[in-house]
């Protein structure tokens, strides 16, 4: 059962939680899962899936559905795309919107895209929304870096994994390059960190590749039923990549220093 089937079954049995974290490396897949679920719960002709043709489905796909709210990161023109963030003002506006009663849906839905980009103030404000809902609301947090979210947010939401490990040629190369990077000396890894820090536009791309490769390696470790120390090391590596990604995306930290610390974990 995948994450979408799980959500649909929970809705059909009236057992929905009030918040879910959909975590996966394929943003398009995660977004489409969230979109289809919102269509499904509001569809006038649903069966196993939404019809995509009724008034509600069309309104949802056209961003015209009155009981669906979206929050996404944005930045200034001077900021690179990977430094965009969700700010506290956006979360406060979401709270104001959710304070109104639903128009014609069983409950309101709030989708937070790239939830890991919420800054500290935004996460604190969002936590209050989770703790003090102002009516029947379903929160869907979409992210590829769930460990960046506050523990208190993660503990109040059910986490559903949406990871896609279908190997495409470029992803296979990423895994091979990552494995080679793990095998070279620490000095050689520091050279990679230095070169990467000197090319800021490449940092987010390389971190995404490493995260995919580390996740794939973690899955391989699980399949091979390796010893606990190997599993613990790979999990620690995945978390380290996520943390460095978040730090460099949301702060002005020294990129070379952050990358060198990451290389030690490899």
GROMACS .gro file of C-alpha atoms in nm:
model
  266
    1UNK     CA    1   0.000   0.000   0.000
    2UNK     CA    2   0.151   0.334  -0.103
    3UNK     CA    3   0.104   0.665   0.075
    4UNK     CA    4  -0.190   0.772  -0.142
    5UNK     CA    5  -0.378   0.446  -0.093
    6UNK     CA    6  -0.315   0.475   0.282
    7UNK     CA    7  -0.463   0.825   0.294
    8UNK     CA    8  -0.767   0.727   0.089
    9UNK     CA    9  -0.836   0.427   0.310
   10UNK     CA   10  -0.802   0.638   0.623
   11UNK     CA   11  -1.053   0.888   0.480
   12UNK     CA   12  -1.298   0.616   0.375
   13UNK     CA   13  -1.286   0.467   0.725
   14UNK     CA   14  -1.311   0.812   0.889
   15UNK     CA   15  -0.974   0.764   1.058
   16UNK     CA   16  -0.779   1.058   0.920
   17UNK     CA   17  -0.522   1.224   1.141
   18UNK     CA   18  -0.529   1.604   1.137
   19UNK     CA   19  -0.174   1.633   0.998
   20UNK     CA   20   0.050   1.430   0.768
   21UNK     CA   21   0.410   1.474   0.657
   22UNK     CA   22   0.459   1.341   0.304
   23UNK     CA   23   0.832   1.295   0.267
   24UNK     CA   24   0.999   1.199  -0.059
   25UNK     CA   25   1.277   1.277  -0.301
   26UNK     CA   26   1.047   1.322  -0.604
   27UNK     CA   27   0.872   1.655  -0.551
   28UNK     CA   28   0.638   1.605  -0.845
   29UNK     CA   29   0.526   1.266  -0.714
   30UNK     CA   30   0.467   1.402  -0.363
   31UNK     CA   31   0.274   1.703  -0.493
   32UNK     CA   32   0.059   1.490  -0.722
   33UNK     CA   33  -0.020   1.253  -0.433
   34UNK     CA   34  -0.134   1.548  -0.222
   35UNK     CA   35  -0.331   1.694  -0.514
   36UNK     CA   36  -0.507   1.365  -0.590
   37UNK     CA   37  -0.596   1.314  -0.225
   38UNK     CA   38  -0.754   1.659  -0.199
   39UNK     CA   39  -0.948   1.588  -0.519
   40UNK     CA   40  -1.055   1.249  -0.385
   41UNK     CA   41  -1.202   1.375  -0.057
   42UNK     CA   42  -1.400   1.645  -0.239
   43UNK     CA   43  -1.491   1.459  -0.559
   44UNK     CA   44  -1.861   1.422  -0.642
   45UNK     CA   45  -1.801   1.107  -0.848
   46UNK     CA   46  -1.513   0.935  -0.674
   47UNK     CA   47  -1.459   0.561  -0.693
   48UNK     CA   48  -1.106   0.431  -0.643
   49UNK     CA   49  -0.975   0.765  -0.768
   50UNK     CA   50  -1.106   1.115  -0.821
   51UNK     CA   51  -1.293   1.175  -1.147
   52UNK     CA   52  -1.089   1.489  -1.233
   53UNK     CA   53  -1.396   1.618  -1.415
   54UNK     CA   54  -1.648   1.735  -1.155
   55UNK     CA   55  -1.673   2.095  -1.039
   56UNK     CA   56  -1.467   2.033  -0.725
   57UNK     CA   57  -1.188   1.847  -0.907
   58UNK     CA   58  -1.160   2.118  -1.171
   59UNK     CA   59  -1.160   2.392  -0.907
   60UNK     CA   60  -0.883   2.217  -0.712
   61UNK     CA   61  -0.667   2.173  -1.022
   62UNK     CA   62  -0.732   2.535  -1.118
   63UNK     CA   63  -0.641   2.667  -0.771
   64UNK     CA   64  -0.995   2.799  -0.731
   65UNK     CA   65  -1.121   2.569  -0.457
   66UNK     CA   66  -1.223   2.787  -0.159
   67UNK     CA   67  -1.136   2.533   0.111
   68UNK     CA   68  -0.782   2.456  -0.009
   69UNK     CA   69  -0.492   2.673   0.101
   70UNK     CA   70  -0.132   2.646  -0.018
   71UNK     CA   71   0.186   2.782   0.132
   72UNK     CA   72   0.510   2.775  -0.067
   73UNK     CA   73   0.857   2.925  -0.015
   74UNK     CA   74   0.956   3.244  -0.186
   75UNK     CA   75   1.255   3.474  -0.183
   76UNK     CA   76   1.367   3.808  -0.316
   77UNK     CA   77   1.499   3.847  -0.669
   78UNK     CA   78   1.849   3.871  -0.526
   79UNK     CA   79   1.818   3.536  -0.352
   80UNK     CA   80   1.884   3.212  -0.532
   81UNK     CA   81   1.594   2.973  -0.560
   82UNK     CA   82   1.744   2.730  -0.311
   83UNK     CA   83   1.756   3.003  -0.045
   84UNK     CA   84   1.384   3.075  -0.067
   85UNK     CA   85   1.197   3.016   0.257
   86UNK     CA   86   0.854   3.017   0.416
   87UNK     CA   87   0.827   3.312   0.652
   88UNK     CA   88   0.620   3.366   0.964
   89UNK     CA   89   0.392   3.613   0.785
   90UNK     CA   90   0.280   3.338   0.548
   91UNK     CA   91   0.194   3.107   0.837
   92UNK     CA   92   0.005   3.383   1.017
   93UNK     CA   93  -0.193   3.451   0.700
   94UNK     CA   94  -0.269   3.080   0.676
   95UNK     CA   95  -0.398   3.086   1.033
   96UNK     CA   96  -0.627   3.378   0.953
   97UNK     CA   97  -0.763   3.198   0.647
   98UNK     CA   98  -0.827   2.879   0.843
   99UNK     CA   99  -1.018   3.072   1.110
  100UNK     CA  100  -1.306   3.102   0.865
  101UNK     CA  101  -1.556   2.819   0.832
  102UNK     CA  102  -1.532   2.583   0.537
  103UNK     CA  103  -1.744   2.680   0.238
  104UNK     CA  104  -1.864   2.348   0.102
  105UNK     CA  105  -1.608   2.084   0.201
  106UNK     CA  106  -1.610   1.848   0.501
  107UNK     CA  107  -1.297   2.024   0.622
  108UNK     CA  108  -1.038   2.272   0.504
  109UNK     CA  109  -0.703   2.153   0.371
  110UNK     CA  110  -0.371   2.335   0.406
  111UNK     CA  111  -0.081   2.216   0.190
  112UNK     CA  112   0.265   2.338   0.293
  113UNK     CA  113   0.503   2.281   0.003
  114UNK     CA  114   0.874   2.231   0.079
  115UNK     CA  115   0.786   2.245   0.447
  116UNK     CA  116   1.153   2.216   0.540
  117UNK     CA  117   1.203   2.574   0.417
  118UNK     CA  118   0.995   2.717   0.703
  119UNK     CA  119   1.232   2.932   0.907
  120UNK     CA  120   1.243   2.895   1.285
  121UNK     CA  121   0.979   3.162   1.348
  122UNK     CA  122   0.749   3.012   1.085
  123UNK     CA  123   0.784   2.663   1.233
  124UNK     CA  124   0.699   2.794   1.580
  125UNK     CA  125   0.390   2.967   1.442
  126UNK     CA  126   0.290   2.655   1.251
  127UNK     CA  127   0.325   2.447   1.566
  128UNK     CA  128   0.061   2.666   1.730
  129UNK     CA  129  -0.176   2.594   1.440
  130UNK     CA  130  -0.125   2.223   1.497
  131UNK     CA  131  -0.177   2.254   1.871
  132UNK     CA  132  -0.480   2.483   1.850
  133UNK     CA  133  -0.677   2.402   1.533
  134UNK     CA  134  -0.962   2.648   1.475
  135UNK     CA  135  -1.197   2.396   1.322
  136UNK     CA  136  -1.186   2.082   1.108
  137UNK     CA  137  -0.857   2.122   0.919
  138UNK     CA  138  -0.626   1.875   0.747
  139UNK     CA  139  -0.259   1.972   0.719
  140UNK     CA  140  -0.038   1.816   0.450
  141UNK     CA  141   0.332   1.899   0.481
  142UNK     CA  142   0.536   1.812   0.173
  143UNK     CA  143   0.911   1.779   0.221
  144UNK     CA  144   1.227   1.596   0.125
  145UNK     CA  145   1.406   1.686   0.450
  146UNK     CA  146   1.174   1.579   0.731
  147UNK     CA  147   1.450   1.590   0.994
  148UNK     CA  148   1.473   1.968   0.950
  149UNK     CA  149   1.125   2.010   1.095
  150UNK     CA  150   1.091   2.066   1.467
  151UNK     CA  151   1.057   1.747   1.670
  152UNK     CA  152   0.736   1.890   1.814
  153UNK     CA  153   0.589   1.925   1.463
  154UNK     CA  154   0.694   1.576   1.361
  155UNK     CA  155   0.549   1.427   1.678
  156UNK     CA  156   0.209   1.581   1.602
  157UNK     CA  157   0.185   1.453   1.246
  158UNK     CA  158   0.188   1.111   1.087
  159UNK     CA  159   0.484   1.062   0.856
  160UNK     CA  160   0.434   0.886   0.524
  161UNK     CA  161   0.731   0.792   0.307
  162UNK     CA  162   0.701   0.865  -0.066
  163UNK     CA  163   1.054   0.777  -0.174
  164UNK     CA  164   1.113   0.688  -0.537
  165UNK     CA  165   1.420   0.474  -0.602
  166UNK     CA  166   1.351   0.390  -0.965
  167UNK     CA  167   1.703   0.406  -1.101
  168UNK     CA  168   1.747   0.641  -1.395
  169UNK     CA  169   2.089   0.659  -1.565
  170UNK     CA  170   2.183   0.988  -1.399
  171UNK     CA  171   2.076   0.855  -1.058
  172UNK     CA  172   2.282   0.541  -1.104
  173UNK     CA  173   2.581   0.766  -1.177
  174UNK     CA  174   2.506   0.966  -0.862
  175UNK     CA  175   2.513   0.650  -0.652
  176UNK     CA  176   2.842   0.540  -0.810
  177UNK     CA  177   3.000   0.883  -0.755
  178UNK     CA  178   2.877   0.890  -0.395
  179UNK     CA  179   3.027   0.548  -0.323
  180UNK     CA  180   3.361   0.660  -0.469
  181UNK     CA  181   3.351   0.973  -0.253
  182UNK     CA  182   3.305   0.756   0.055
  183UNK     CA  183   3.610   0.548  -0.034
  184UNK     CA  184   3.866   0.824  -0.093
  185UNK     CA  185   4.074   0.985   0.180
  186UNK     CA  186   3.943   1.266   0.398
  187UNK     CA  187   4.194   1.503   0.233
  188UNK     CA  188   4.046   1.424  -0.109
  189UNK     CA  189   3.695   1.479   0.023
  190UNK     CA  190   3.802   1.816   0.163
  191UNK     CA  191   3.928   1.909  -0.185
  192UNK     CA  192   3.581   1.831  -0.319
  193UNK     CA  193   3.429   2.048  -0.045
  194UNK     CA  194   3.660   2.337  -0.134
  195UNK     CA  195   3.581   2.317  -0.506
  196UNK     CA  196   3.210   2.296  -0.436
  197UNK     CA  197   3.216   2.591  -0.196
  198UNK     CA  198   3.377   2.800  -0.470
  199UNK     CA  199   3.078   2.726  -0.697
  200UNK     CA  200   2.768   2.810  -0.487
  201UNK     CA  201   2.525   2.742  -0.772
  202UNK     CA  202   2.633   2.375  -0.770
  203UNK     CA  203   2.595   2.314  -0.398
  204UNK     CA  204   2.222   2.241  -0.385
  205UNK     CA  205   2.245   2.021  -0.695
  206UNK     CA  206   2.525   1.809  -0.550
  207UNK     CA  207   2.356   1.782  -0.211
  208UNK     CA  208   2.040   1.654  -0.381
  209UNK     CA  209   2.247   1.392  -0.564
  210UNK     CA  210   2.418   1.285  -0.243
  211UNK     CA  211   2.088   1.267  -0.059
  212UNK     CA  212   1.939   1.042  -0.326
  213UNK     CA  213   2.250   0.822  -0.323
  214UNK     CA  214   2.258   0.802   0.057
  215UNK     CA  215   1.889   0.709   0.068
  216UNK     CA  216   1.943   0.442  -0.197
  217UNK     CA  217   2.244   0.307  -0.006
  218UNK     CA  218   2.034   0.301   0.311
  219UNK     CA  219   1.765   0.098   0.132
  220UNK     CA  220   2.030  -0.143   0.003
  221UNK     CA  221   2.164  -0.181   0.356
  222UNK     CA  222   1.815  -0.271   0.477
  223UNK     CA  223   1.762  -0.522   0.195
  224UNK     CA  224   2.097  -0.688   0.264
  225UNK     CA  225   2.012  -0.711   0.635
  226UNK     CA  226   2.350  -0.569   0.724
  227UNK     CA  227   2.468  -0.529   1.081
  228UNK     CA  228   2.335  -0.250   1.300
  229UNK     CA  229   2.650  -0.039   1.279
  230UNK     CA  230   2.628  -0.014   0.897
  231UNK     CA  231   2.262   0.082   0.918
  232UNK     CA  232   2.330   0.341   1.187
  233UNK     CA  233   2.614   0.495   0.983
  234UNK     CA  234   2.401   0.529   0.668
  235UNK     CA  235   2.111   0.680   0.862
  236UNK     CA  236   2.351   0.926   1.023
  237UNK     CA  237   2.485   1.020   0.678
  238UNK     CA  238   2.134   1.083   0.542
  239UNK     CA  239   2.051   1.308   0.836
  240UNK     CA  240   2.380   1.494   0.803
  241UNK     CA  241   2.313   1.572   0.435
  242UNK     CA  242   1.963   1.694   0.518
  243UNK     CA  243   2.090   1.915   0.800
  244UNK     CA  244   2.365   2.072   0.587
  245UNK     CA  245   2.115   2.131   0.305
  246UNK     CA  246   1.885   2.313   0.544
  247UNK     CA  247   2.163   2.516   0.706
  248UNK     CA  248   2.306   2.637   0.374
  249UNK     CA  249   1.961   2.705   0.231
  250UNK     CA  250   1.840   2.913   0.525
  251UNK     CA  251   2.148   3.079   0.669
  252UNK     CA  252   2.467   3.251   0.559
  253UNK     CA  253   2.687   2.987   0.717
  254UNK     CA  254   3.035   2.921   0.581
  255UNK     CA  255   2.967   2.675   0.298
  256UNK     CA  256   3.316   2.526   0.294
  257UNK     CA  257   3.315   2.461   0.668
  258UNK     CA  258   2.968   2.304   0.654
  259UNK     CA  259   3.067   2.082   0.362
  260UNK     CA  260   3.391   1.975   0.532
  261UNK     CA  261   3.196   1.871   0.840
  262UNK     CA  262   2.967   1.672   0.614
  263UNK     CA  263   3.265   1.503   0.448
  264UNK     CA  264   3.374   1.375   0.788
  265UNK     CA  265   3.041   1.189   0.814
  266UNK     CA  266   3.105   1.018   0.480
   0.00000   0.00000   0.00000
